[in-house]
CSV table of C-alpha atoms in Angstrom, one decimal:
chain,number,residue,atom,x,y,z
A,652,MET,CA,40.9,4.0,-26.0
A,653,GLU,CA,39.2,6.2,-23.4
A,654,LYS,CA,36.9,8.0,-25.8
A,655,ASN,CA,35.2,4.8,-26.9
A,656,PRO,CA,32.7,3.1,-24.6
A,657,ALA,CA,32.8,-0.6,-24.0
A,658,VAL,CA,30.5,-2.8,-26.1
A,659,PHE,CA,28.6,-5.6,-24.4
A,660,LEU,CA,27.9,-8.8,-26.4
A,661,ASN,CA,27.6,-12.5,-25.7
A,662,GLY,CA,28.4,-12.1,-22.0
A,663,TYR,CA,31.6,-10.0,-22.7
A,664,LEU,CA,32.5,-6.4,-22.4
A,665,HIS,CA,34.7,-5.4,-25.4
A,666,PHE,CA,37.2,-2.5,-25.1
A,667,LEU,CA,39.0,-1.1,-28.2
A,668,CYS,CA,42.7,-0.7,-27.7
A,669,CYS,CA,45.0,2.0,-29.1
A,670,ASP,CA,46.8,-0.6,-31.4
A,671,GLY,CA,43.5,-1.7,-32.9
A,672,GLY,CA,43.2,-4.9,-30.8
A,673,ILE,CA,40.2,-5.7,-28.7
A,674,THR,CA,40.3,-6.6,-24.9
A,675,THR,CA,37.4,-8.6,-23.6
A,676,PHE,CA,36.1,-9.0,-20.1
A,677,ASN,CA,33.9,-12.0,-19.1
A,678,ILE,CA,31.4,-10.7,-16.6
A,679,SER,CA,30.5,-14.2,-15.4
A,680,ASP,CA,34.0,-15.4,-14.3
A,681,GLU,CA,35.5,-11.9,-14.3
A,682,THR,CA,38.5,-12.8,-16.5
A,683,PHE,CA,40.1,-10.8,-19.3
A,684,GLY,CA,40.9,-12.0,-22.8
A,685,SER,CA,41.6,-10.6,-26.2
A,686,LEU,CA,40.4,-10.6,-29.9
A,687,LEU,CA,42.4,-10.0,-33.0
A,688,PRO,CA,41.0,-7.3,-35.3
A,689,PRO,CA,40.3,-8.0,-39.0
A,690,PRO,CA,43.1,-7.4,-41.5
A,691,ASP,CA,43.9,-3.8,-42.3
A,692,PHE,CA,42.4,-2.6,-39.0
A,693,GLU,CA,45.7,-2.6,-37.0
A,694,ASN,CA,46.9,0.8,-35.8
A,695,VAL,CA,44.0,2.7,-37.2
A,696,ALA,CA,41.4,4.9,-35.5
A,697,SER,CA,38.6,2.4,-35.5
A,698,VAL,CA,35.2,2.6,-33.9
A,699,LEU,CA,33.8,-0.4,-32.1
A,700,THR,CA,30.0,-1.0,-32.0
A,701,GLU,CA,27.3,-3.7,-31.9
A,702,LEU,CA,25.5,-4.2,-35.2
A,703,ASP,CA,22.8,-6.7,-36.0
A,704,GLY,CA,23.8,-8.9,-33.1
A,705,CYS,CA,27.5,-8.9,-34.0
A,706,LEU,CA,30.6,-7.1,-33.0
A,707,CYS,CA,31.4,-4.4,-35.6
A,708,LEU,CA,34.6,-2.5,-36.4
A,709,CYS,CA,34.4,0.6,-38.5
A,710,TYR,CA,37.2,2.7,-39.9
A,711,GLY,CA,37.1,5.8,-42.0
A,712,GLU,CA,39.5,8.7,-41.7
A,713,PRO,CA,37.5,11.5,-40.1
A,714,ASP,CA,37.0,14.7,-41.9
A,715,SER,CA,38.1,13.3,-45.3
A,716,GLU,CA,36.8,11.6,-48.5
A,717,ASP,CA,38.5,8.2,-47.6
A,718,PRO,CA,36.3,5.1,-47.9
A,719,ILE,CA,34.4,3.9,-44.8
A,720,HIS,CA,35.3,0.3,-44.1
A,721,SER,CA,33.1,-1.9,-41.8
A,722,SER,CA,33.6,-5.5,-40.7
A,723,VAL,CA,31.5,-7.7,-38.4
A,724,LEU,CA,32.5,-10.7,-36.3
A,725,ARG,CA,30.4,-13.5,-37.7
A,726,ASP,CA,32.1,-16.4,-35.8
A,727,TYR,CA,32.9,-15.4,-32.2
A,728,LYS,CA,34.8,-18.5,-31.2
A,729,GLU,CA,36.9,-18.7,-34.4
A,730,ALA,CA,37.4,-14.9,-34.5
A,731,ARG,CA,36.2,-14.9,-38.1
A,732,TRP,CA,35.6,-11.4,-39.4
A,733,GLU,CA,33.5,-10.6,-42.5
A,734,LYS,CA,33.7,-7.5,-44.5
A,735,LEU,CA,30.3,-5.7,-44.4
A,736,CYS,CA,30.8,-2.8,-46.7
A,737,CYS,CA,33.2,-0.2,-48.1
A,738,ILE,CA,31.5,3.1,-48.6
A,739,ASP,CA,33.1,5.2,-51.3
A,740,ARG,CA,32.4,8.8,-50.3
A,741,THR,CA,34.0,10.2,-53.5
A,742,ALA,CA,30.9,8.9,-55.4
A,743,TRP,CA,28.7,11.2,-53.4
A,744,THR,CA,27.8,14.7,-54.5
A,745,GLU,CA,29.8,17.5,-53.0
A,746,SER,CA,26.8,18.7,-51.0
A,747,GLU,CA,26.3,15.2,-49.5
A,748,ARG,CA,30.0,14.9,-48.6
A,749,MET,CA,29.9,18.3,-46.9
A,750,LEU,CA,26.7,17.4,-45.0
A,751,MET,CA,27.9,14.0,-43.8
A,752,ASN,CA,31.5,15.1,-43.1
A,753,SER,CA,32.2,14.4,-39.4
A,754,LEU,CA,34.9,13.6,-36.9
A,755,TRP,CA,33.0,10.5,-35.8
A,756,ILE,CA,31.2,8.1,-38.1
A,757,ALA,CA,29.9,4.6,-37.1
A,758,PRO,CA,27.1,2.2,-38.1
A,759,ILE,CA,24.3,2.1,-35.5
A,760,GLY,CA,21.8,-0.2,-37.1
A,761,ILE,CA,20.7,-2.4,-40.1
A,762,TYR,CA,17.1,-2.3,-41.4
A,763,ASN,CA,15.1,-3.7,-44.3
A,764,TYR,CA,13.5,-1.3,-46.8
A,765,SER,CA,10.5,-1.7,-49.1
A,766,GLY,CA,12.6,-2.7,-52.1
A,767,GLY,CA,13.5,-5.9,-50.4
A,768,GLY,CA,17.1,-5.0,-49.6
A,769,ARG,CA,18.9,-3.9,-46.5
A,770,LYS,CA,20.5,-0.6,-45.5
A,771,ILE,CA,23.1,0.3,-42.9
A,772,MET,CA,22.3,3.3,-40.7
A,773,PHE,CA,25.2,5.5,-39.7
A,774,GLY,CA,25.4,8.1,-37.0
A,775,THR,CA,27.8,11.0,-37.0
A,776,GLY,CA,29.5,13.2,-34.3
A,777,SER,CA,27.3,16.1,-35.4
A,778,CYS,CA,24.1,14.1,-34.7
A,779,LYS,CA,23.3,13.6,-38.5
A,780,VAL,CA,22.0,10.2,-39.5
A,781,PHE,CA,22.2,8.7,-42.9
A,782,ALA,CA,21.7,5.2,-44.5
A,783,VAL,CA,23.5,3.5,-47.4
A,784,ASP,CA,23.1,0.3,-49.3
A,785,PRO,CA,26.0,-2.1,-48.5
A,786,ASP,CA,26.7,-2.4,-52.2
A,787,GLY,CA,27.1,1.4,-52.5
A,788,GLY,CA,25.1,4.2,-53.8
A,789,ASP,CA,24.0,7.6,-52.7
A,790,PRO,CA,23.3,8.2,-49.0
A,791,GLU,CA,19.8,8.6,-47.7
A,792,ILE,CA,19.6,11.5,-45.2
A,793,LEU,CA,17.4,10.3,-42.3
A,794,LEU,CA,17.9,13.1,-39.7
A,795,THR,CA,19.7,16.4,-39.4
A,796,PRO,CA,19.4,18.4,-36.1
A,797,GLU,CA,18.7,21.5,-38.1
A,798,ASP,CA,15.3,20.0,-39.1
A,799,THR,CA,14.3,19.5,-35.5
A,800,MET,CA,13.7,21.6,-32.4
A,801,VAL,CA,17.3,20.7,-31.3
A,802,GLY,CA,18.9,22.8,-34.0
A,803,SER,CA,22.5,22.4,-35.0
A,804,CYS,CA,25.0,20.3,-33.0
A,805,GLU,CA,28.8,20.8,-32.8
A,806,ASP,CA,30.8,18.0,-34.3
A,807,ASP,CA,32.8,15.8,-31.9
A,808,TYR,CA,35.2,12.8,-31.8
A,809,VAL,CA,33.0,10.8,-29.4
A,810,PRO,CA,29.8,8.8,-29.9
A,811,THR,CA,26.9,11.2,-29.9
A,812,PHE,CA,24.1,9.2,-31.4
A,813,VAL,CA,22.6,5.8,-30.5
A,814,LEU,CA,19.3,4.0,-31.1
A,815,LEU,CA,16.9,3.6,-28.2
A,816,GLU,CA,16.0,0.1,-27.0
A,817,GLU,CA,12.8,0.1,-25.0
A,818,SER,CA,12.9,-1.9,-21.8
A,819,LEU,CA,11.4,-2.2,-18.3
A,820,VAL,CA,14.6,-3.3,-16.8
A,821,PRO,CA,15.6,-1.0,-13.8
A,822,VAL,CA,19.1,0.2,-13.3
A,823,GLY,CA,20.2,-2.0,-10.4
A,824,ALA,CA,18.2,-3.5,-7.7
A,825,SER,CA,15.8,-1.3,-5.6
A,826,ILE,CA,16.3,-1.0,-1.9
A,827,GLU,CA,13.0,-3.0,-1.4
A,828,ASP,CA,14.5,-5.8,-3.5
A,829,MET,CA,17.7,-5.7,-1.4
A,830,VAL,CA,15.7,-5.9,1.8
A,831,LEU,CA,13.7,-8.9,0.6
A,832,SER,CA,16.8,-10.7,-0.8
A,833,SER,CA,19.0,-10.4,2.3
A,834,PRO,CA,17.9,-12.4,5.4
A,835,THR,CA,20.0,-10.2,7.7
A,836,THR,CA,18.6,-6.9,6.3
A,837,GLU,CA,15.0,-8.3,6.5
A,838,ALA,CA,15.6,-9.2,10.1
A,839,TRP,CA,16.8,-5.7,10.9
A,840,PHE,CA,13.8,-4.4,9.0
A,841,ASP,CA,11.4,-6.2,11.4
A,842,ILE,CA,13.4,-5.2,14.5
A,843,LEU,CA,13.7,-1.5,13.7
A,844,ASN,CA,10.0,-1.4,12.9
A,845,TRP,CA,9.2,-1.6,16.6
A,846,LEU,CA,11.6,1.1,17.8
A,847,PRO,CA,10.7,4.7,18.6
A,848,THR,CA,11.0,7.2,15.8
A,849,ARG,CA,13.9,9.0,17.4
A,850,SER,CA,15.9,5.8,17.9
A,851,VAL,CA,15.3,4.9,14.3
A,852,LEU,CA,16.5,8.3,13.1
A,853,GLU,CA,19.7,7.8,15.1
A,854,LEU,CA,20.2,4.3,13.8
A,855,ARG,CA,20.0,5.3,10.2
A,856,LEU,CA,23.5,6.7,10.7
A,857,VAL,CA,24.9,3.2,11.5
A,858,CYS,CA,25.6,2.3,7.8
A,859,MET,CA,24.5,3.0,4.3
A,860,GLU,CA,22.5,-0.1,4.2
A,861,TRP,CA,20.4,0.8,7.2
A,862,HIS,CA,20.1,4.4,6.0
A,863,GLY,CA,18.8,3.2,2.6
A,864,MET,CA,16.4,0.8,4.2
A,865,ILE,CA,15.0,3.3,6.7
A,866,MET,CA,14.3,5.9,4.1
A,867,THR,CA,12.3,3.6,1.8
A,868,ASP,CA,8.5,4.2,1.5
A,869,CYS,CA,7.8,0.6,2.5
A,870,PHE,CA,9.7,1.0,5.8
A,871,THR,CA,8.3,4.4,6.8
A,872,GLN,CA,4.7,3.3,6.2
A,873,SER,CA,5.3,0.0,8.0
A,874,HIS,CA,6.9,1.9,10.9
A,875,VAL,CA,3.9,4.2,11.2
A,876,ILE,CA,1.7,1.2,12.0
A,877,HIS,CA,4.1,-0.7,14.3
A,878,ALA,CA,5.3,2.4,16.2
A,879,ASN,CA,1.7,3.3,17.3
A,880,LEU,CA,0.4,-0.2,17.8
A,881,LYS,CA,-0.8,-0.8,21.4
A,882,ARG,CA,1.0,2.3,22.7
A,883,SER,CA,-0.4,5.2,24.6
A,884,PRO,CA,-0.8,8.4,22.6
A,885,LEU,CA,2.2,10.6,22.4
A,886,ILE,CA,1.4,14.3,22.8
A,887,LYS,CA,3.3,17.0,21.0
A,888,PHE,CA,2.6,20.7,21.1
A,889,ILE,CA,3.0,22.8,18.0
A,890,VAL,CA,4.7,25.9,19.2
A,891,ASP,CA,5.5,27.5,15.8
A,892,PRO,CA,5.2,25.3,12.7
A,893,ARG,CA,6.8,28.0,10.5
A,894,PHE,CA,10.1,27.2,12.2
A,895,GLY,CA,9.4,23.5,12.8
A,896,TYR,CA,9.2,24.1,16.6
A,897,TYR,CA,7.5,21.4,18.5
A,898,MET,CA,7.6,20.3,22.2
A,899,ASP,CA,6.8,17.1,24.0
A,900,LEU,CA,4.3,17.3,26.8
A,901,ASP,CA,6.9,16.9,29.6
A,902,GLU,CA,8.9,19.7,28.0
A,903,TRP,CA,5.9,22.0,27.7
A,904,ILE,CA,4.8,21.7,31.4
A,905,GLY,CA,5.8,24.9,33.1
A,906,GLN,CA,6.2,26.8,29.8
A,907,ASP,CA,3.1,29.0,30.2
A,908,GLY,CA,5.2,31.9,28.9
A,909,PHE,CA,4.4,30.7,25.4
A,910,LEU,CA,1.2,32.5,24.3
A,911,PRO,CA,-1.4,30.6,22.4
A,912,ASP,CA,-1.8,31.3,18.7
A,913,PHE,CA,-5.5,31.4,18.3
A,914,ASP,CA,-5.3,31.1,14.5
A,915,LEU,CA,-3.8,27.7,14.5
A,916,VAL,CA,-5.6,24.8,12.9
A,917,CYS,CA,-4.1,21.3,12.8
A,918,SER,CA,-5.4,18.0,11.6
A,919,GLN,CA,-5.2,14.6,13.1
A,920,PRO,CA,-2.1,12.6,11.9
A,921,CYS,CA,-2.4,10.8,8.6
A,922,HIS,CA,0.3,8.1,8.1
A,923,GLY,CA,2.7,10.3,10.1
A,924,LEU,CA,1.9,13.7,8.6
A,925,ASN,CA,-0.3,16.6,9.8
A,926,VAL,CA,-1.7,19.5,7.8
A,927,GLY,CA,-2.8,22.8,9.2
A,928,SER,CA,-2.8,26.6,9.1
A,929,CYS,CA,-1.2,29.1,11.4
A,930,SER,CA,-2.2,32.8,10.9
A,931,SER,CA,-3.2,31.8,7.4
A,932,TRP,CA,0.2,30.3,6.8
A,933,ASP,CA,-0.6,26.8,5.6
A,934,PHE,CA,1.8,23.9,6.2
A,935,VAL,CA,2.2,20.1,6.2
A,936,CYS,CA,4.4,18.7,8.9
A,937,ASN,CA,5.8,15.7,10.7
A,938,PRO,CA,6.1,16.7,14.4
A,939,THR,CA,8.0,13.5,15.3
A,940,ILE,CA,11.1,14.6,13.3
A,941,GLY,CA,10.5,18.3,13.4
A,942,TYR,CA,9.8,18.6,9.7
A,943,CYS,CA,7.5,21.4,8.2
A,944,LYS,CA,6.8,22.4,4.7
A,945,HIS,CA,4.9,25.5,3.5
A,946,ILE,CA,1.9,24.8,1.3
A,947,GLN,CA,1.5,27.2,-1.6
A,948,PHE,CA,-1.7,27.7,-3.6
A,949,ASP,CA,-1.9,28.9,-7.1
A,950,ASP,CA,-5.3,30.6,-6.5
A,951,ASN,CA,-5.0,31.9,-2.9
A,952,ASP,CA,-7.8,34.4,-2.5
A,953,GLY,CA,-7.0,35.4,1.1
A,954,THR,CA,-10.0,33.6,2.5
A,955,PHE,CA,-9.6,31.2,5.4
A,956,PHE,CA,-11.7,28.6,7.1
A,957,ALA,CA,-10.7,25.5,9.1
A,958,GLY,CA,-12.0,22.9,6.7
A,959,ARG,CA,-10.4,24.0,3.5
A,960,ILE,CA,-7.4,21.6,3.5
A,961,GLY,CA,-7.9,17.8,3.7
A,962,LEU,CA,-5.0,15.3,4.0
A,963,GLY,CA,-5.3,11.7,3.0
A,964,TYR,CA,-3.2,8.8,1.9
A,965,ASP,CA,-3.4,6.8,-1.4
A,966,THR,CA,-2.4,3.2,-0.5
A,967,GLU,CA,-2.2,2.1,-4.1
A,968,ILE,CA,0.7,4.5,-5.0
A,969,GLU,CA,1.8,5.1,-1.3
A,970,LYS,CA,1.5,8.9,-1.5
A,971,HIS,CA,-0.1,11.5,0.7
A,972,VAL,CA,-2.9,13.6,-1.0
A,973,MET,CA,-4.0,17.1,-0.2
A,974,VAL,CA,-7.5,18.4,-1.2
A,975,HIS,CA,-7.9,22.2,-1.1
A,976,ILE,CA,-11.5,23.6,-1.0
A,977,THR,CA,-12.3,27.3,-1.2
A,978,TYR,CA,-15.5,29.3,-1.5
A,979,GLU,CA,-15.8,31.5,-4.6
A,980,GLU,CA,-19.3,32.7,-3.4
A,981,LYS,CA,-20.9,32.5,0.0
A,982,ASN,CA,-24.2,34.2,1.1
A,983,LEU,CA,-25.7,33.1,4.4
A,984,GLU,CA,-28.9,35.1,3.8
A,985,THR,CA,-29.8,33.3,0.5
A,986,ARG,CA,-27.9,30.1,1.4
A,987,CYS,CA,-26.2,30.3,-2.0
A,988,TYR,CA,-22.6,29.3,-2.4
A,989,LYS,CA,-20.0,28.2,-5.0
A,990,LEU,CA,-17.1,25.9,-4.2
A,991,GLN,CA,-13.8,25.4,-6.0
A,992,CYS,CA,-11.8,22.2,-5.4
A,993,LYS,CA,-8.2,21.2,-6.3
A,994,MET,CA,-5.9,18.3,-5.2
A,995,LYS,CA,-2.2,17.5,-5.3
A,996,TYR,CA,0.2,15.0,-3.9
A,997,VAL,CA,2.3,16.3,-1.0
A,998,ASP,CA,5.5,15.8,-3.0
A,999,GLY,CA,3.9,17.1,-6.2
A,1000,CYS,CA,4.2,20.6,-7.7
A,1001,ASP,CA,0.9,21.5,-9.3
A,1002,TRP,CA,-2.7,21.6,-8.1
A,1003,ASP,CA,-5.1,19.8,-10.3
A,1004,PRO,CA,-8.8,20.9,-10.5
A,1005,ILE,CA,-11.5,18.4,-9.6
A,1006,ASP,CA,-15.2,18.5,-9.3
A,1007,PRO,CA,-16.2,20.0,-5.9
A,1008,PRO,CA,-18.6,18.2,-3.5
A,1009,SER,CA,-22.3,18.7,-3.8
A,1010,ARG,CA,-22.6,20.1,-0.3
A,1011,PRO,CA,-21.0,23.2,1.4
A,1012,ILE,CA,-18.1,22.5,3.7
A,1013,ALA,CA,-18.2,23.6,7.4
A,1014,GLY,CA,-15.3,25.3,9.2
A,1015,ILE,CA,-14.2,22.2,11.0
A,1016,PRO,CA,-10.9,20.4,10.2
A,1017,PRO,CA,-11.5,17.2,8.2
A,1018,THR,CA,-10.1,13.8,9.0
A,1019,PHE,CA,-8.9,10.7,7.1
A,1020,VAL,CA,-10.3,7.2,7.7
A,1021,ASN,CA,-9.8,4.1,5.6
A,1022,GLY,CA,-9.1,5.7,2.3
A,1023,LYS,CA,-11.4,8.7,2.5
A,1024,ILE,CA,-11.2,12.3,3.7
A,1025,TYR,CA,-14.3,13.4,5.6
A,1026,TRP,CA,-15.7,16.9,6.1
A,1027,MET,CA,-18.8,18.1,8.0
A,1028,VAL,CA,-21.4,19.8,5.9
A,1029,ASP,CA,-22.2,23.5,6.7
A,1030,PRO,CA,-25.9,23.5,7.7
A,1031,ASN,CA,-26.1,27.3,7.1
A,1032,LEU,CA,-25.6,26.9,3.3
A,1033,GLY,CA,-27.3,24.9,0.6
A,1034,PRO,CA,-30.3,22.6,1.0
A,1035,VAL,CA,-31.8,22.4,4.5
A,1036,SER,CA,-31.3,19.0,6.3
A,1037,ALA,CA,-33.0,17.7,9.4
A,1038,ARG,CA,-29.8,16.0,10.6
A,1039,SER,CA,-26.1,16.5,10.1
A,1040,GLU,CA,-24.4,15.5,6.9
A,1041,ILE,CA,-20.9,14.4,5.9
A,1042,VAL,CA,-18.9,14.8,2.7
A,1043,ALA,CA,-16.5,12.0,1.9
A,1044,PHE,CA,-13.7,12.1,-0.7
A,1045,ASN,CA,-12.3,8.8,-2.0
A,1046,VAL,CA,-8.6,9.4,-2.6
A,1047,ASN,CA,-8.3,6.4,-4.9
A,1048,ILE,CA,-11.1,7.2,-7.4
A,1049,GLU,CA,-11.0,11.0,-6.7
A,1050,GLU,CA,-14.8,11.3,-6.2
A,1051,PHE,CA,-17.0,12.9,-3.5
A,1052,GLU,CA,-20.1,11.4,-1.9
A,1053,VAL,CA,-22.6,12.7,0.8
A,1054,LEU,CA,-23.3,10.6,3.9
A,1055,GLN,CA,-25.9,11.0,6.7
A,1056,GLY,CA,-24.4,12.0,10.0
A,1057,PRO,CA,-25.6,11.4,13.6
A,1058,PRO,CA,-29.0,12.9,14.7
A,1059,CYS,CA,-27.4,16.1,16.1
A,1060,THR,CA,-27.0,19.5,14.6
A,1061,HIS,CA,-24.5,22.3,15.1
A,1062,GLY,CA,-26.9,24.4,17.2
A,1063,SER,CA,-25.2,26.0,20.2
A,1064,GLY,CA,-22.7,23.1,20.5
A,1065,HIS,CA,-19.4,22.4,18.9
A,1066,MET,CA,-18.9,19.5,16.5
A,1067,THR,CA,-15.7,17.7,15.6
A,1068,ILE,CA,-15.1,15.0,13.0
A,1069,LEU,CA,-12.2,12.7,13.8
A,1070,GLU,CA,-10.8,9.1,13.6
A,1071,LEU,CA,-10.8,7.0,16.7
A,1072,GLN,CA,-9.7,3.4,16.8
A,1073,GLY,CA,-9.8,3.2,13.0
A,1074,ALA,CA,-13.4,4.4,12.8
A,1075,LEU,CA,-15.1,7.7,11.8
A,1076,CYS,CA,-16.4,9.5,14.8
A,1077,ILE,CA,-18.4,12.7,15.4
A,1078,SER,CA,-18.0,14.6,18.7
A,1079,TYR,CA,-20.6,17.0,19.9
A,1080,SER,CA,-19.8,19.1,23.0
A,1081,ASP,CA,-22.4,21.2,24.8
A,1082,GLN,CA,-21.0,23.9,27.0
A,1083,SER,CA,-24.3,24.6,28.6
A,1084,ARG,CA,-24.6,21.1,29.9
A,1085,ASN,CA,-20.8,20.4,30.2
A,1086,THR,CA,-21.2,17.2,28.1
A,1087,VAL,CA,-19.4,15.6,25.2
A,1088,ASP,CA,-21.3,13.0,23.1
A,1089,LEU,CA,-19.2,10.8,20.9
A,1090,TRP,CA,-20.9,9.1,17.9
A,1091,MET,CA,-19.3,6.3,15.9
A,1092,MET,CA,-20.1,5.6,12.3
A,1093,LYS,CA,-20.6,2.0,11.5
A,1094,ASP,CA,-20.0,0.3,8.1
A,1095,ASP,CA,-23.7,0.1,7.4
A,1096,GLY,CA,-24.0,3.9,7.7
A,1097,ILE,CA,-25.7,3.8,11.1
A,1098,SER,CA,-24.4,6.2,13.8
A,1099,LEU,CA,-24.3,5.0,17.3
A,1100,MET,CA,-23.5,7.0,20.4
A,1101,GLU,CA,-20.6,5.3,22.0
A,1102,TYR,CA,-19.8,7.7,24.9
A,1103,HIS,CA,-21.7,10.3,26.9
A,1104,ILE,CA,-19.1,12.2,28.9
A,1105,VAL,CA,-20.1,14.6,31.7
A,1106,LEU,CA,-17.5,17.0,33.1
A,1107,ASP,CA,-17.4,19.7,35.8
A,1108,LYS,CA,-16.2,22.4,33.4
A,1109,LEU,CA,-16.1,22.6,29.6
A,1110,ALA,CA,-15.0,25.2,27.1
A,1111,GLU,CA,-16.9,25.9,23.9
A,1112,ASN,CA,-14.8,23.9,21.6
A,1113,ALA,CA,-13.9,20.8,23.6
A,1114,ALA,CA,-13.1,17.6,21.7
A,1115,PRO,CA,-11.6,14.2,22.1
A,1116,LEU,CA,-8.2,13.6,20.5
A,1117,ALA,CA,-7.4,9.8,20.7
A,1118,VAL,CA,-8.2,6.6,22.5
A,1119,ASP,CA,-5.5,4.9,24.4
A,1120,PRO,CA,-5.3,1.3,23.0
A,1121,THR,CA,-3.8,0.0,26.2
A,1122,ASP,CA,-6.8,0.7,28.5
A,1123,GLY,CA,-9.5,2.4,26.4
A,1124,ARG,CA,-9.3,5.8,28.1
A,1125,ILE,CA,-10.2,8.8,25.9
A,1126,LEU,CA,-7.6,11.6,25.6
A,1127,LEU,CA,-9.7,14.7,25.9
A,1128,ASN,CA,-9.1,18.4,25.4
A,1129,THR,CA,-11.7,20.1,27.6
A,1130,GLY,CA,-10.6,23.6,26.5
A,1131,TRP,CA,-9.0,24.2,29.9
A,1132,SER,CA,-7.0,21.1,30.3
A,1133,LEU,CA,-5.8,17.9,28.7
A,1134,GLY,CA,-6.6,14.6,30.4
A,1135,TYR,CA,-7.8,11.0,30.1
A,1136,TYR,CA,-11.5,10.1,30.6
A,1137,ASP,CA,-12.1,6.6,31.8
A,1138,PRO,CA,-15.5,5.3,30.4
A,1139,ARG,CA,-15.6,2.5,32.9
A,1140,THR,CA,-15.3,4.7,36.0
A,1141,SER,CA,-16.4,8.1,34.5
A,1142,ALA,CA,-13.2,9.5,36.1
A,1143,PHE,CA,-11.2,12.3,34.5
A,1144,GLU,CA,-7.4,12.4,35.1
A,1145,THR,CA,-5.9,15.8,34.3
A,1146,ILE,CA,-2.4,15.6,32.8
A,1147,TYR,CA,-2.0,19.2,31.8
A,1148,THR,CA,-3.8,22.5,32.7
A,1149,LYS,CA,-3.4,25.8,31.1
A,1150,ARG,CA,-4.2,29.1,32.8
A,1151,GLN,CA,-5.7,30.4,29.6
A,1152,ALA,CA,-8.5,28.4,28.0
A,1153,LEU,CA,-7.3,25.8,25.5
A,1154,SER,CA,-9.1,26.1,22.2
A,1155,GLY,CA,-9.0,22.6,21.0
A,1156,LEU,CA,-7.5,21.3,17.8
A,1157,SER,CA,-9.0,24.1,15.8
A,1158,SER,CA,-7.0,26.9,17.5
A,1159,ILE,CA,-4.5,25.6,20.0
A,1160,PRO,CA,-0.8,26.3,19.7
A,1161,LEU,CA,-0.4,23.2,21.7
A,1162,SER,CA,-2.4,20.9,19.3
A,1163,ALA,CA,-2.3,17.6,21.0
A,1164,MET,CA,-2.1,14.7,18.6
A,1165,LYS,CA,-1.3,11.0,18.5
A,1166,VAL,CA,2.1,10.6,16.7
C-alpha cells in the first residue's frame, strides 16, 4: 500500500499489502518474505506501525464510530499475534468523537501513568493526539494543533504524526568517512593534494567520487598546505574584484592599458582566501579559482580605512573568520577615539558584536599568523608609546591583546605588517634612504631585524610580499616594480616594471600575493 511507509524492526523492513498481508525484506541477506496478519485483519484498511518494540496492526474504519482494533506481534518467529485493545468510540461523548474523528488513526506509543497503569497514545491525520487505557474509558486529549502556534491542520489519509527519537546517528557516511574507508580514494586524496589548483578543478569532473572528495573541507585545507609547500610564490593581479577578474603575471606583462585603482586594499592570503576593499566595495575572494563575494555590513557608516577588515581561520571548526573594526569617534587633536568591533564567519549571515581592542587601529591591512589576526596600532590616537605596538585577536577565544612591536615608529616611513615563513613580520620602508628594514617577531616577544635592504629607488609605500621557500629570496614590491631581492648577494632581480608607480598592497590593482 503506497500510502503506508515501511516499518523497520528486528532487521526487517515490513510493507503492508493491499490484501492485509505483510511483506518483509531482510536487509542483511536482501531476501523477501511474508507474514500472515492476525485474524479479522484480512482485506481491511489497516495501519502498520512499531509499538513498544513490537510490530503493530491497527484497524478502525476512518471517519466513523466503529471500534479501533489493535494487535501486536508478540512472537516474531511463530507469527503469534496478541490483541492489544479494542477502543469503543461509541462510549465517548459526542464532542470527543467529533474532535478525534479522522481519516487516519494509529497507535504511536505506550507509556506509564501515575496511577500505575499503561496508556496507548494515538495519532490522527489531523495531528491531534490522544491516549486511552487498553481496557477502555474516555480519551485523554494530549495535543491539538489549535492550542499551538501551528494552528489547525487538514485531515489526511497518510501518517502525519510520529514521536521523535533523539539520536546522534548521521544520515549515511560522510565524504570524509568514505575517503578514510576506501584505500583507493585515500590514495587519490594524497596524489591530488600535490597537483596545481587548476588541475584539481578540472579533475573534479572525472567522477562523482572525486568531485565529492575535492569539495570537502578536509581536502581543500590540506591542498592549501601541500600546493604551496616548497614552491615559488605565484603572482596574481587583481584587475577588478567586483567581477572576479584576475590575471597571472605572465598574462599581465604588456597590459599597461589597465589603469591602477588607487582605492584597492588587499590582504595576504589566509588559507586560500583574501579580503579587501575596492573603491569602498568590500570583498572576500579566492584569486586562484576566480571567486569573489561582496561583504555587506549591517552598520556601514561610509567611513573607510585600510585596517578595518581582518581575515583569520579557526582551525577548531575549520572556518574563515572576518573581524570588522570601525571608528565611531576619531579626534587627532585630542587623541580621543571610540572603536566598534564585530565578527562573523565568511559563510555566516550575521555580524556579532565583540569587545573592541584597547588600542586604536592604524590604516594598515592586518595579517593572520598562527591563529591570530594582527593590526598595527595607530600612534596618533590614544596613549603615547615610545615604540610601535601591535593588536592581536585570537580567533579561537575571540579576545584581543596588545603586544610590543619593533623599536621603530611610523614617522616619515611606511610600515607593513605581514606573515613571512610562518612568522609575524614588520616592514619599515624609508623613501629618503631607499631602505627597507624587515623585523621578525619571535615567540618570546622579542623583535629582531632579519633584513636590511638597500635599493636604488623606492616609492613611499614599498613592502615585501613573500619569501621564496626554494632559495630564500624576498619577493618585493618597490612601488615601481616587482622583483626578487637576494639577501646573500644583495642583488635585486626585476620581474615586472610599471610605468606608473606601484602603490604596494594597500592600493595596487595588481596586488601581488602568494596563492
